[in-house]
Each structure stands twice: as structure tokens, then as C-alpha cells.
Amino acid sequence: MTASPTPLRRADRARQVADVLRQQIHAGTVTDALPSEAELAADYAVSRNTVREALGLLRDEGLIDRAPRVGTHVTQRKFDHGLDALRGLKETLRGQGEVRNEVRAATRLRPPPAVARRLRLSPGESVVYLERLRFLGDLPLSLDLTYLVPDIGAEILDRDLAGNDVFALIEEISGGPLGSADIALEAVTADAHSAATLQLPEGGAILLLERLTRLEDGRPVDLEYIRLRGDRLTMRGNLVRPTDTGRRLI
Amino acid sequence: MTASPTPLRRADRARQVADVLRQQIHAGTVTDALPSEAELAADYAVSRNTVREALGLLRDEGLIDRAPRVGTHVTQRKFDHGLDALRGLKETLRGQGEVRNEVRAATRLRPPPAVARRLRLSPGESVVYLERLRFLGDLPLSLDLTYLVPDIGAEILDRDLAGNDVFALIEEISGGPLGSADIALEAVTADAHSAATLQLPEGGAILLLERLTRLEDGRPVDLEYIRLRGDRLTMRGNLVRPTDTGRRLI
């Protein structure tokens, strides 16, 4: 069957151009000044109006700045967060700058029933609740809400929460490595209060990561709700084709 | 070191409640009517004002509806998309309903230099470009921009693009299974035109997935820019702790 598509509008072509340019900015292929409108129009085989619309989309995302005479410049680079392995933010950003945490809460509390179930707690058991705003240098990157099982949590309250990943502290306290984590990743629009806390423009996009982490023996110990700034972090990974779906025709 | 946190404000407590409730809605633990404000206040050990603020956050995300006398109800469930294996949308949603594609473009074009490089094309080689709006039943879920290498792309133009995943078609044409894909996942705010195309409220959040897919021999054949509706899809996976970061103290 041959498809009979409708002709694309300029907004569609602008999206095409913007997507490829966005990837080049993230990859560092385009680092500071972007090529001129005329060069981009030639590269992408589109009109200069389409180029301007594409650059407008990237400007609205906060990726680039445009000014008469000065041209178009990259204003911010994003940091990569791995989807291939279980790592804390400080481990992930090693070599990129200092990660520090502003501790907004560190307390024992009675968990909501849904949290108690996921951490397999008995009725009446408390959790340790942490709330941390996490910075790379002066830049707020994520807001993390953390529920810890009581035995590990009690010891974590005595540690340096401002300077460490919770993962590293759990491994110190439990005396062994973490096992694995179930993650769920969503894109949500930032509510006003979360946006202000993360110094994100209101209505900005957030990667909301829910992560239930287990020790090597399978016991869940750490349930986290993490808001990552969409304009600052990209999740990257590699997916392998499962053999049951591949049609091995050869 | 003991942390000395500041007391949390109501907006912080509302976020706490909303995050756990959101997870229960996604997990299907809460399916239709939510518990009353009084029950939620007891479960979460917060005031009814905090509960109302939490429910307001979920209503703003479009997850629930609230009405006097009728109470609070779940308005939409999200679908899971796996982060553990390389699958197309139709494979992912098998059993959830019919996936069909509105083909907005299916054409040969000269690729931008950045696309040609990623697909390892020679100068002058064309690509096949597809643009598809993908539905589950009547619900638009994603807008996919696809660049295919010319040999596979030429054959794909003759296939049923409305009813198939591109992955299945590539495997049919190449006669073997796909290998793996590099993915980059971002949260972005929908621009007006993308929002309208996906029937998403303007300013809604989008999961933007860039995916470069290779055949089993490592040759890149398919570069895609996929906009997934943030309010309809959650990415789920499992991450394993790499042995080099675990501090094996025992």
C-alpha cells in the first residue's frame, strides 16, 4: 500500500529542523554560535522563514539566544543522566562540578499506607523522610523526596546529607552494594511551587522519576520521587532488541 | 553531621501527597473514586487543606476530576512504555487496543548534514522521511519523525505504514532482527503546533525521545524524533547497580 500523505506545513518543517539542531547542540557539535540563517536554510533545504521558526522553538525552550548583529548562540548545555545503570546524581556528574544538597527535611514520620506497602514495612513502622534540593555548583538540578526504611534511615540521619548521594550512604551503612531499582519516568509540567523551588520558568517541563531501590538481597530500602529539570538533564541509554520479537527470517 | 532542615510549607507537603497518590493511580491501586478528603488526611497525616492542594496538583495534570457531591475520580490512566527492551509502539501496546498511524509525510529527501552523518550516508545519498501521528484507538499518543537509510527506506514506502511499526517493516525488509538503539529522553513543554497536533492542552509536557536504531551488524538505519504525550505515557524500566560503583565492604 502506498501512503498518500498531506503536504507538510511550515510549522511541521520547523519542528523537523529544530529536532536535528537540538540534537547537535546536545551532542556538542554546535557549541557556541549557530550557522547563519542562510547556511541553515541551505543545509536543511527549507526557507529562511522556516529556519527562523525553528530557531524560535529552540529559543522558547531556553536552549539558544538570538540578537540582531550578534546572531544565534547556545545559552545552555544539558547534562546526561544514564539510563543504563543505577547511579546517584553525584556519581553521574563526576567531573562536571561539585554536587551539593540543600537539606529541606530530614525526619522520621509515619508513612502513608502506600509507601509502607512498597517498602514492605509492618504496621506502625516509621520511615525516615528526606527532602533535598540538589545543585551542581549554583544551579539547582533536582528536587528529591526520599523515603527510607527505618533501620538504614536512622543511621543516615547522622551522616553528611549535604555532601553525599543517598546511594553511597546506604552502601556504607548496609555494608554491601545496592542491587537494582524499578524506575518510572514521566514528563510533567512544573506546578508553580516546584518551578520556583527549582528556579525553573513557570510552566517548564520536568522529568519526574519514581525509583524504588533494593539491596542486593532484593529488600526494598529507598523509595524516591525525583523532579529533574527538563531544560538541564537528558536521560541517555541503549536498548537491545529482545530476541522474542525479532523475526529471524534468515 | 546532623542536618538542620527548615520546616516544610504546605505546598511541600501537598507535593509529597500528590506524588504518592499519582503512583497509586498509575499502578491501578486507585482506579476510579479516590478516598474522601478526610480519609486521605488521615492516611497522609496532613490537614484537609493540604489534601485539597495535593488533589489540585493532580487535577492540573489532568489525572483526576473533582466535583461537589460526586467526589474525586480518576479521569485517565497512563500506558507503560518499556525502557528495558527495544520495541515499537504497537508491540508495546499489544492487548491494549489498536494502534494505527496517520501518515503525514512519506517521501524521499536530501538529509541535513547532521542526519547524513548519524546514518553514515555518503554525500548525495537521500533518505526516506516519514512523519506519522500514532493513535491508540481514537487517542493520539505520539508524533514520530523518522529518517531511514535509502535502501530500506525505498522498500518501506511500498508497505502498509498505517498499520505497522517501522521496526517490524525494517525486520521484514532486512530479513533479520534489529540490534540495539541509542536513546535520549527529554522532557519539553509542547509548542503550540505540536500540542494541537497531539490534541494536548497547550503548555502540556512531552517526552521527547531521540532514537538511533541499528541492525544486528551495527549499521545505523533509522533515526527517529518521537514526541510522546506526557499525560498518557510513562517509561518504565529496571536499572542494575554497576559493580564498579558498589563499595564491596564485606
Short mmCIF file of C-alpha atoms in Angstrom, two decimals:
data_model
loop_
_atom_site.label_atom_id
_atom_site.label_comp_id
_atom_site.label_asym_id
_atom_site.label_seq_id
_atom_site.Cartn_x
_atom_site.Cartn_y
_atom_site.Cartn_z
CA MET A 1 0.00 0.00 0.00
CA THR A 2 1.32 3.43 -0.91
CA ALA A 3 0.77 6.18 1.61
CA SER A 4 -0.85 9.35 0.34
CA PRO A 5 0.27 11.94 2.84
CA THR A 6 -0.88 15.52 3.08
CA PRO A 7 1.71 18.23 2.35
CA LEU A 8 3.55 19.42 5.46
CA ARG A 9 3.01 22.91 6.75
CA ARG A 10 5.78 25.30 7.69
CA ALA A 11 5.33 24.54 11.40
CA ASP A 12 5.97 20.86 10.64
CA ARG A 13 9.14 21.66 8.72
CA ALA A 14 10.27 23.98 11.53
CA ARG A 15 9.86 21.10 14.02
CA GLN A 16 11.97 18.87 11.75
CA VAL A 17 14.76 21.44 11.67
CA ALA A 18 14.54 22.18 15.40
CA ASP A 19 14.81 18.49 16.36
CA VAL A 20 18.02 17.93 14.43
CA LEU A 21 19.53 21.21 15.66
CA ARG A 22 18.59 20.38 19.26
CA GLN A 23 20.43 17.08 18.97
CA GLN A 24 23.51 18.83 17.55
CA ILE A 25 23.52 21.28 20.47
CA HIS A 26 23.24 18.43 23.00
CA ALA A 27 25.95 16.45 21.24
CA GLY A 28 28.28 19.46 21.31
CA THR A 29 28.54 19.54 17.50
CA VAL A 30 27.17 23.07 17.71
CA THR A 31 28.75 24.67 20.75
CA ASP A 32 28.55 28.43 20.63
CA ALA A 33 27.46 30.39 17.55
CA LEU A 34 24.98 28.68 15.27
CA PRO A 35 25.44 28.87 11.49
CA SER A 36 23.70 31.81 9.80
CA GLU A 37 20.06 31.60 8.72
CA ALA A 38 21.19 31.33 5.10
CA GLU A 39 23.52 28.42 5.86
CA LEU A 40 20.85 26.62 7.89
CA ALA A 41 18.31 27.18 5.12
CA ALA A 42 20.71 25.55 2.65
CA ASP A 43 21.63 22.65 5.00
CA TYR A 44 18.01 21.82 5.72
CA ALA A 45 16.63 22.69 2.27
CA VAL A 46 13.98 24.96 3.77
CA SER A 47 13.11 28.67 3.54
CA ARG A 48 14.66 31.24 5.86
CA ASN A 49 11.21 31.78 7.37
CA THR A 50 11.17 28.12 8.36
CA VAL A 51 14.66 28.45 9.85
CA ARG A 52 13.51 31.44 11.89
CA GLU A 53 10.52 29.49 13.16
CA ALA A 54 12.75 26.55 14.11
CA LEU A 55 15.14 28.83 15.99
CA GLY A 56 12.13 30.36 17.76
CA LEU A 57 11.15 26.92 19.09
CA LEU A 58 14.65 26.36 20.50
CA ARG A 59 14.69 29.86 21.97
CA ASP A 60 11.35 29.17 23.71
CA GLU A 61 12.95 26.07 25.26
CA GLY A 62 15.76 28.26 26.59
CA LEU A 63 18.42 26.48 24.53
CA ILE A 64 19.53 29.43 22.41
CA ASP A 65 19.54 33.21 22.37
CA ARG A 66 19.07 35.42 19.32
CA ALA A 67 20.03 39.05 18.93
CA PRO A 68 20.40 41.35 15.93
CA ARG A 69 24.01 41.53 14.71
CA VAL A 70 25.23 39.11 17.40
CA GLY A 71 23.42 36.19 15.78
CA THR A 72 22.26 33.00 17.42
CA HIS A 73 24.14 31.48 20.34
CA VAL A 74 23.81 28.39 22.51
CA THR A 75 22.87 29.57 26.01
CA GLN A 76 22.88 26.32 27.89
CA ARG A 77 24.13 22.78 27.62
CA LYS A 78 22.33 19.86 29.17
CA PHE A 79 23.89 17.20 31.34
CA ASP A 80 23.49 13.49 30.64
CA HIS A 81 22.00 11.12 33.21
CA GLY A 82 22.49 7.45 32.44
CA LEU A 83 19.60 5.05 31.88
CA ASP A 84 21.98 2.10 31.64
CA ALA A 85 22.99 1.74 35.27
CA LEU A 86 21.82 2.69 38.74
CA ARG A 87 23.82 5.72 39.84
CA GLY A 88 23.27 8.69 42.13
CA LEU A 89 23.44 12.26 40.83
CA LYS A 90 26.89 12.92 42.30
CA GLU A 91 28.29 9.75 40.71
CA THR A 92 26.59 10.66 37.42
CA LEU A 93 28.02 14.18 37.31
CA ARG A 94 31.52 13.27 38.48
CA GLY A 95 33.99 15.59 36.79
CA GLN A 96 31.32 18.14 35.81
CA GLY A 97 31.41 20.15 39.04
CA GLU A 98 30.51 19.92 42.70
CA VAL A 99 27.13 18.42 43.60
CA ARG A 100 25.77 19.71 46.90
CA ASN A 101 22.42 19.20 48.56
CA GLU A 102 20.28 21.72 50.40
CA VAL A 103 18.52 19.58 53.01
CA ARG A 104 14.93 20.82 53.31
CA ALA A 105 13.73 17.98 55.54
CA ALA A 106 15.32 15.06 57.38
CA THR A 107 12.91 13.49 59.82
CA ARG A 108 11.13 10.36 60.99
CA LEU A 109 7.46 10.10 60.06
CA ARG A 110 4.59 7.64 59.86
CA PRO A 111 4.47 6.66 56.17
CA PRO A 112 1.29 6.76 54.10
CA PRO A 113 -0.02 3.18 53.70
CA ALA A 114 1.02 3.10 50.02
CA VAL A 115 4.64 3.92 50.93
CA ALA A 116 4.67 1.37 53.76
CA ARG A 117 3.49 -1.33 51.34
CA ARG A 118 6.16 -0.58 48.76
CA LEU A 119 8.91 -0.65 51.39
CA ARG A 120 7.35 -3.84 52.87
CA LEU A 121 7.07 -2.30 56.34
CA SER A 122 4.99 -3.70 59.19
CA PRO A 123 2.05 -1.66 60.51
CA GLY A 124 3.31 1.01 62.88
CA GLU A 125 6.87 1.12 61.49
CA SER A 126 8.11 4.62 60.73
CA VAL A 127 10.23 5.79 57.81
CA VAL A 128 12.91 8.40 57.51
CA TYR A 129 11.88 11.15 55.12
CA LEU A 130 14.39 13.38 53.34
CA GLU A 131 13.78 16.30 51.07
CA ARG A 132 16.76 17.70 49.23
CA LEU A 133 17.28 20.35 46.59
CA ARG A 134 20.32 19.23 44.65
CA PHE A 135 22.73 21.67 42.99
CA LEU A 136 25.55 21.37 40.51
CA GLY A 137 27.56 24.39 41.60
CA ASP A 138 24.96 27.17 41.85
CA LEU A 139 22.50 25.51 39.50
CA PRO A 140 19.51 23.67 41.00
CA LEU A 141 19.11 20.41 39.08
CA SER A 142 16.66 18.28 41.04
CA LEU A 143 14.28 18.15 43.97
CA ASP A 144 14.31 14.74 45.65
CA LEU A 145 11.72 13.31 48.07
CA THR A 146 13.10 10.18 49.75
CA TYR A 147 11.51 7.53 52.00
CA LEU A 148 13.96 5.17 53.71
CA VAL A 149 13.34 2.01 55.75
CA PRO A 150 13.78 2.72 59.48
CA ASP A 151 16.98 0.79 60.21
CA ILE A 152 19.02 2.35 57.42
CA GLY A 153 17.19 5.67 57.68
CA ALA A 154 18.04 6.14 61.37
CA GLU A 155 21.76 5.89 60.62
CA ILE A 156 21.51 8.15 57.56
CA LEU A 157 20.17 10.98 59.75
CA ASP A 158 23.60 11.13 61.41
CA ARG A 159 25.56 11.36 58.15
CA ASP A 160 26.60 14.24 55.89
CA LEU A 161 23.47 14.58 53.76
CA ALA A 162 24.65 17.83 52.17
CA GLY A 163 27.69 16.29 50.54
CA ASN A 164 26.73 12.72 49.64
CA ASP A 165 24.44 10.70 47.42
CA VAL A 166 21.95 8.67 49.47
CA PHE A 167 23.11 5.62 47.48
CA ALA A 168 26.67 5.93 48.80
CA LEU A 169 25.38 6.32 52.37
CA ILE A 170 23.10 3.27 52.10
CA GLU A 171 26.03 1.18 50.85
CA GLU A 172 28.25 2.42 53.70
CA ILE A 173 25.59 1.62 56.30
CA SER A 174 24.40 -1.69 54.87
CA GLY A 175 27.95 -2.82 54.20
CA GLY A 176 27.23 -4.03 50.70
CA PRO A 177 26.32 -2.80 47.24
CA LEU A 178 22.84 -1.88 46.10
CA GLY A 179 21.09 -4.34 43.83
CA SER A 180 18.66 -2.78 41.35
CA ALA A 181 15.82 -0.29 41.09
CA ASP A 182 12.44 -0.10 39.40
CA ILE A 183 12.07 3.25 37.70
CA ALA A 184 9.15 5.12 36.18
CA LEU A 185 9.87 8.23 34.19
CA GLU A 186 7.25 10.83 33.29
CA ALA A 187 7.19 14.28 31.72
CA VAL A 188 5.05 16.72 33.71
CA THR A 189 4.54 20.46 33.62
CA ALA A 190 6.04 22.05 36.72
CA ASP A 191 3.49 23.37 39.22
CA ALA A 192 4.20 26.92 40.41
CA HIS A 193 5.81 25.94 43.71
CA SER A 194 8.07 23.23 42.26
CA ALA A 195 9.10 25.60 39.47
CA ALA A 196 10.03 28.32 41.95
CA THR A 197 11.98 25.86 44.09
CA LEU A 198 13.96 24.63 41.09
CA GLN A 199 14.35 28.19 39.69
CA LEU A 200 12.62 26.97 36.55
CA PRO A 201 10.37 29.24 34.46
CA GLU A 202 6.74 28.55 35.43
CA GLY A 203 5.19 26.02 33.11
CA GLY A 204 8.59 24.49 32.38
CA ALA A 205 8.82 20.73 31.85
CA ILE A 206 10.09 18.31 34.50
CA LEU A 207 11.29 14.72 34.25
CA LEU A 208 9.57 13.06 37.19
CA LEU A 209 11.42 9.91 38.21
CA GLU A 210 9.96 7.46 40.68
CA ARG A 211 12.58 4.97 41.82
CA LEU A 212 12.29 2.03 44.22
CA THR A 213 15.77 0.79 45.08
CA ARG A 214 16.64 -2.59 46.55
CA LEU A 215 19.67 -4.05 48.30
CA GLU A 216 21.46 -6.92 46.60
CA ASP A 217 19.26 -9.40 48.50
CA GLY A 218 16.13 -7.86 46.94
CA ARG A 219 14.89 -5.98 50.00
CA PRO A 220 13.41 -2.55 49.05
CA VAL A 221 15.00 0.18 51.17
CA ASP A 222 14.64 3.50 49.35
CA LEU A 223 11.61 4.99 47.58
CA GLU A 224 12.26 8.30 45.82
CA TYR A 225 10.28 10.88 43.88
CA ILE A 226 12.77 12.96 41.92
CA ARG A 227 11.97 16.09 39.88
CA LEU A 228 14.72 16.71 37.33
CA ARG A 229 14.80 19.98 35.41
CA GLY A 230 13.84 19.16 31.85
CA ASP A 231 15.92 22.03 30.48
CA ARG A 232 19.09 20.79 32.18
CA LEU A 233 19.11 16.99 32.06
CA THR A 234 18.77 14.38 29.34
CA MET A 235 18.39 10.68 30.15
CA ARG A 236 20.52 8.51 27.87
CA GLY A 237 20.72 4.78 27.37
CA ASN A 238 20.94 1.88 24.98
CA LEU A 239 18.10 -0.56 24.35
CA VAL A 240 18.60 -4.04 22.93
CA ARG A 241 16.06 -5.77 20.69
CA PRO A 242 14.60 -8.75 22.58
CA THR A 243 15.06 -11.98 20.67
CA ASP A 244 11.39 -12.95 21.01
CA THR A 245 10.24 -10.02 18.86
CA GLY A 246 12.93 -10.24 16.19
CA ARG A 247 11.63 -12.15 13.19
CA ARG A 248 14.57 -14.37 12.44
CA LEU A 249 13.83 -14.99 8.80
CA ILE A 250 17.31 -15.94 7.78
CA MET B 1 26.81 15.68 60.76
CA THR B 2 23.18 16.23 61.64
CA ALA B 3 21.10 18.10 59.10
CA SER B 4 19.16 21.09 60.40
CA PRO B 5 16.37 21.43 57.86
CA THR B 6 13.83 24.19 57.59
CA PRO B 7 10.19 23.32 58.30
CA LEU B 8 8.24 22.32 55.21
CA ARG B 9 5.48 24.53 53.89
CA ARG B 10 2.05 23.33 52.91
CA ALA B 11 2.96 23.33 49.22
CA ASP B 12 5.82 20.94 50.02
CA ARG B 13 3.52 18.61 51.92
CA ALA B 14 0.97 18.77 49.11
CA ARG B 15 3.68 17.68 46.66
CA GLN B 16 4.55 14.74 48.93
CA VAL B 17 0.91 13.61 48.99
CA ALA B 18 0.42 14.16 45.26
CA ASP B 19 3.49 12.08 44.33
CA VAL B 20 2.35 9.02 46.26
CA LEU B 21 -1.24 9.36 45.01
CA ARG B 22 -0.02 9.72 41.42
CA GLN B 23 1.92 6.48 41.76
CA GLN B 24 -1.17 4.70 43.14
CA ILE B 25 -3.26 5.91 40.21
CA HIS B 26 -0.64 4.71 37.71
CA ALA B 27 -0.30 1.37 39.49
CA GLY B 28 -4.06 0.86 39.39
CA THR B 29 -4.30 0.70 43.20
CA VAL B 30 -6.67 3.66 42.97
CA THR B 31 -8.83 3.06 39.90
CA ASP B 32 -12.00 5.11 40.00
CA ALA B 33 -13.16 7.05 43.08
CA LEU B 34 -10.43 8.37 45.35
CA PRO B 35 -10.83 8.09 49.12
CA SER B 36 -12.53 11.06 50.80
CA GLU B 37 -10.54 14.11 51.86
CA ALA B 38 -10.89 13.03 55.49
CA GLU B 39 -9.52 9.54 54.77
CA LEU B 40 -6.63 10.93 52.74
CA ALA B 41 -5.85 13.44 55.50
CA ALA B 42 -5.65 10.56 57.99
CA ASP B 43 -3.60 8.29 55.68
CA TYR B 44 -1.06 11.01 54.94
CA ALA B 45 -1.15 12.66 58.39
CA VAL B 46 -1.78 16.08 56.87
CA SER B 47 -4.55 18.69 57.06
CA ARG B 48 -7.54 18.64 54.73
CA ASN B 49 -6.27 21.87 53.19
CA THR B 50 -3.08 20.07 52.25
CA VAL B 51 -5.10 17.21 50.75
CA ARG B 52 -7.10 19.69 48.70
CA GLU B 53 -3.91 21.32 47.45
CA ALA B 54 -2.47 17.90 46.51
CA LEU B 55 -5.63 16.96 44.62
CA GLY B 56 -5.45 20.32 42.84
CA LEU B 57 -1.97 19.44 41.55
CA LEU B 58 -3.21 16.13 40.12
CA ARG B 59 -6.26 17.83 38.63
CA ASP B 60 -3.98 20.36 36.90
CA GLU B 61 -2.09 17.42 35.38
CA GLY B 62 -5.40 16.08 34.04
CA LEU B 63 -5.19 12.89 36.11
CA ILE B 64 -8.32 13.41 38.21
CA ASP B 65 -11.59 15.30 38.20
CA ARG B 66 -13.30 16.83 41.21
CA ALA B 67 -16.95 17.82 41.60
CA PRO B 68 -19.15 18.66 44.57
CA ARG B 69 -21.12 15.62 45.80
CA VAL B 70 -19.60 13.35 43.13
CA GLY B 71 -16.18 13.47 44.79
CA THR B 72 -12.81 12.86 43.17
CA HIS B 73 -12.40 10.46 40.27
CA VAL B 74 -9.57 9.19 38.12
CA THR B 75 -10.09 10.59 34.60
CA GLN B 76 -7.28 8.93 32.76
CA ARG B 77 -4.83 6.10 33.08
CA LYS B 78 -1.41 6.18 31.55
CA PHE B 79 0.13 3.48 29.40
CA ASP B 80 3.53 1.97 30.13
CA HIS B 81 6.34 2.06 27.58
CA GLY B 82 9.28 -0.20 28.37
CA LEU B 83 12.80 1.11 28.94
CA ASP B 84 14.15 -2.43 29.21
CA ALA B 85 13.97 -3.51 25.59
CA LEU B 86 13.74 -2.03 22.10
CA ARG B 87 10.13 -2.25 20.99
CA GLY B 88 7.84 -0.31 18.68
CA LEU B 89 4.65 1.33 19.95
CA LYS B 90 2.36 -1.33 18.50
CA GLU B 91 4.40 -4.12 20.12
CA THR B 92 4.44 -2.17 23.39
CA LEU B 93 0.68 -1.65 23.49
CA ARG B 94 -0.27 -5.14 22.33
CA GLY B 95 -3.52 -6.11 24.02
CA GLN B 96 -4.39 -2.52 24.97
CA GLY B 97 -6.17 -1.62 21.73
CA GLU B 98 -5.50 -0.96 18.07
CA VAL B 99 -2.52 1.20 17.15
CA ARG B 100 -2.95 3.00 13.85
CA ASN B 101 -0.82 5.64 12.17
CA GLU B 102 -1.93 8.74 10.31
CA VAL B 103 0.80 9.16 7.70
CA ARG B 104 1.53 12.90 7.38
CA ALA B 105 4.58 12.50 5.17
CA ALA B 106 6.32 9.66 3.34
CA THR B 107 8.89 10.93 0.91
CA ARG B 108 12.50 10.89 -0.26
CA LEU B 109 14.55 13.93 0.66
CA ARG B 110 18.11 15.19 0.87
CA PRO B 111 19.01 14.86 4.54
CA PRO B 112 20.52 17.67 6.60
CA PRO B 113 24.28 17.01 7.01
CA ALA B 114 23.80 16.09 10.70
CA VAL B 115 21.29 13.37 9.81
CA ALA B 116 23.50 12.04 7.00
CA ARG B 117 26.43 11.74 9.42
CA ARG B 118 24.42 9.82 12.02
CA LEU B 119 23.12 7.40 9.40
CA ARG B 120 26.67 7.15 7.92
CA LEU B 121 25.49 8.12 4.43
CA SER B 122 27.74 9.21 1.59
CA PRO B 123 27.45 12.76 0.23
CA GLY B 124 24.50 12.98 -2.14
CA GLU B 125 22.62 9.96 -0.76
CA SER B 126 18.97 10.65 0.00
CA VAL B 127 16.90 9.41 2.94
CA VAL B 128 13.28 8.40 3.25
CA TYR B 129 11.42 10.69 5.62
CA LEU B 130 8.24 9.63 7.39
CA GLU B 131 6.01 11.64 9.65
CA ARG B 132 3.31 9.77 11.49
CA LEU B 133 0.75 10.67 14.13
CA ARG B 134 0.17 7.48 16.08
CA PHE B 135 -3.14 6.64 17.73
CA LEU B 136 -4.31 4.08 20.22
CA GLY B 137 -7.93 3.83 19.12
CA ASP B 138 -9.02 7.47 18.85
CA LEU B 139 -6.35 8.79 21.20
CA PRO B 140 -3.26 10.44 19.69
CA LEU B 141 -0.23 9.18 21.63
CA SER B 142 2.83 10.21 19.68
CA LEU B 143 4.14 12.19 16.74
CA ASP B 144 7.09 10.44 15.07
CA LEU B 145 9.62 11.96 12.65
CA THR B 146 11.65 9.18 11.01
CA TYR B 147 14.74 9.22 8.76
CA LEU B 148 15.56 5.91 7.06
CA VAL B 149 18.61 4.85 5.05
CA PRO B 150 17.78 4.80 1.30
CA ASP B 151 17.88 1.04 0.61
CA ILE B 152 15.47 0.08 3.40
CA GLY B 153 13.50 3.32 3.12
CA ALA B 154 12.70 2.79 -0.57
CA GLU B 155 11.05 -0.53 0.20
CA ILE B 156 9.21 0.83 3.24
CA LEU B 157 7.46 3.39 1.02
CA ASP B 158 5.59 0.46 -0.61
CA ARG B 159 4.41 -1.07 2.66
CA ASP B 160 1.39 -0.52 4.91
CA LEU B 161 2.66 2.37 7.00
CA ALA B 162 -0.73 3.00 8.59
CA GLY B 163 -0.94 -0.39 10.26
CA ASN B 164 2.63 -1.35 11.16
CA ASP B 165 5.53 -0.36 13.38
CA VAL B 166 8.54 0.77 11.34
CA PHE B 167 10.59 -1.75 13.36
CA ALA B 168 8.54 -4.68 12.05
CA LEU B 169 8.85 -3.39 8.48
CA ILE B 170 12.64 -2.95 8.76
CA GLU B 171 12.97 -6.51 10.03
CA GLU B 172 10.80 -7.83 7.17
CA ILE B 173 12.82 -5.94 4.59
CA SER B 174 16.28 -6.56 6.00
CA GLY B 175 15.47 -10.22 6.70
CA GLY B 176 16.89 -10.15 10.21
CA PRO B 177 16.26 -8.73 13.66
CA LEU B 178 17.21 -5.24 14.77
CA GLY B 179 20.20 -4.94 17.05
CA SER B 180 20.06 -2.07 19.51
CA ALA B 181 19.33 1.65 19.74
CA ASP B 182 20.87 4.67 21.41
CA ILE B 183 18.15 6.68 23.08
CA ALA B 184 17.99 10.17 24.58
CA LEU B 185 14.91 11.10 26.56
CA GLU B 186 13.97 14.68 27.44
CA ALA B 187 11.01 16.47 28.98
CA VAL B 188 9.98 19.53 26.96
CA THR B 189 6.99 21.85 27.01
CA ALA B 190 4.87 21.33 23.91
CA ASP B 191 5.00 24.18 21.41
CA ALA B 192 1.58 25.33 20.18
CA HIS B 193 1.63 23.42 16.90
CA SER B 194 2.86 20.12 18.37
CA ALA B 195 0.28 20.42 21.18
CA ALA B 196 -2.54 20.97 18.67
CA THR B 197 -1.38 18.03 16.55
CA LEU B 198 -1.31 15.72 19.58
CA GLN B 199 -4.59 17.18 20.94
CA LEU B 200 -2.67 18.07 24.09
CA PRO B 201 -3.52 21.17 26.15
CA GLU B 202 -1.11 23.96 25.17
CA GLY B 203 1.85 24.07 27.52
CA GLY B 204 1.49 20.35 28.28
CA ALA B 205 4.62 18.28 28.81
CA ILE B 206 6.08 15.97 26.20
CA LEU B 207 8.57 13.13 26.46
CA LEU B 208 10.89 13.76 23.53
CA LEU B 209 12.69 10.58 22.54
CA GLU B 210 15.56 10.61 20.08
CA ARG B 211 16.41 7.09 18.95
CA LEU B 212 19.10 5.85 16.57
CA THR B 213 18.42 2.21 15.73
CA ARG B 214 20.93 -0.24 14.29
CA LEU B 215 20.68 -3.59 12.57
CA GLU B 216 22.26 -6.57 14.29
CA ASP B 217 25.53 -5.93 12.39
CA GLY B 218 25.75 -2.44 13.92
CA ARG B 219 24.74 -0.44 10.85
CA PRO B 220 22.51 2.55 11.76
CA VAL B 221 19.36 2.52 9.63
CA ASP B 222 16.66 4.52 11.44
CA LEU B 223 16.89 7.90 13.20
CA GLU B 224 13.69 9.00 14.94
CA TYR B 225 12.44 12.02 16.84
CA ILE B 226 9.39 10.92 18.80
CA ARG B 227 7.07 13.18 20.81
CA LEU B 228 5.16 11.13 23.38
CA ARG B 229 2.28 12.71 25.28
CA GLY B 230 3.45 13.16 28.85
CA ASP B 231 -0.07 12.80 30.20
CA ARG B 232 -0.57 9.42 28.51
CA LEU B 233 2.70 7.52 28.66
CA THR B 234 5.14 6.52 31.40
CA MET B 235 8.52 4.98 30.63
CA ARG B 236 9.33 2.06 32.92
CA GLY B 237 12.45 0.03 33.44
CA ASN B 238 14.85 -1.59 35.85
CA LEU B 239 18.37 -0.36 36.50
CA VAL B 240 21.13 -2.51 37.94
CA ARG B 241 23.88 -1.17 40.18
CA PRO B 242 27.20 -1.42 38.30
CA THR B 243 29.76 -3.42 40.25
CA ASP B 244 32.45 -0.74 39.90
CA THR B 245 30.48 1.76 41.99
CA GLY B 246 29.31 -0.65 44.70
CA ARG B 247 31.64 -0.37 47.68
CA ARG B 248 32.10 -4.00 48.49
CA LEU B 249 32.96 -3.62 52.15
CA ILE B 250 32.14 -7.15 53.19
#
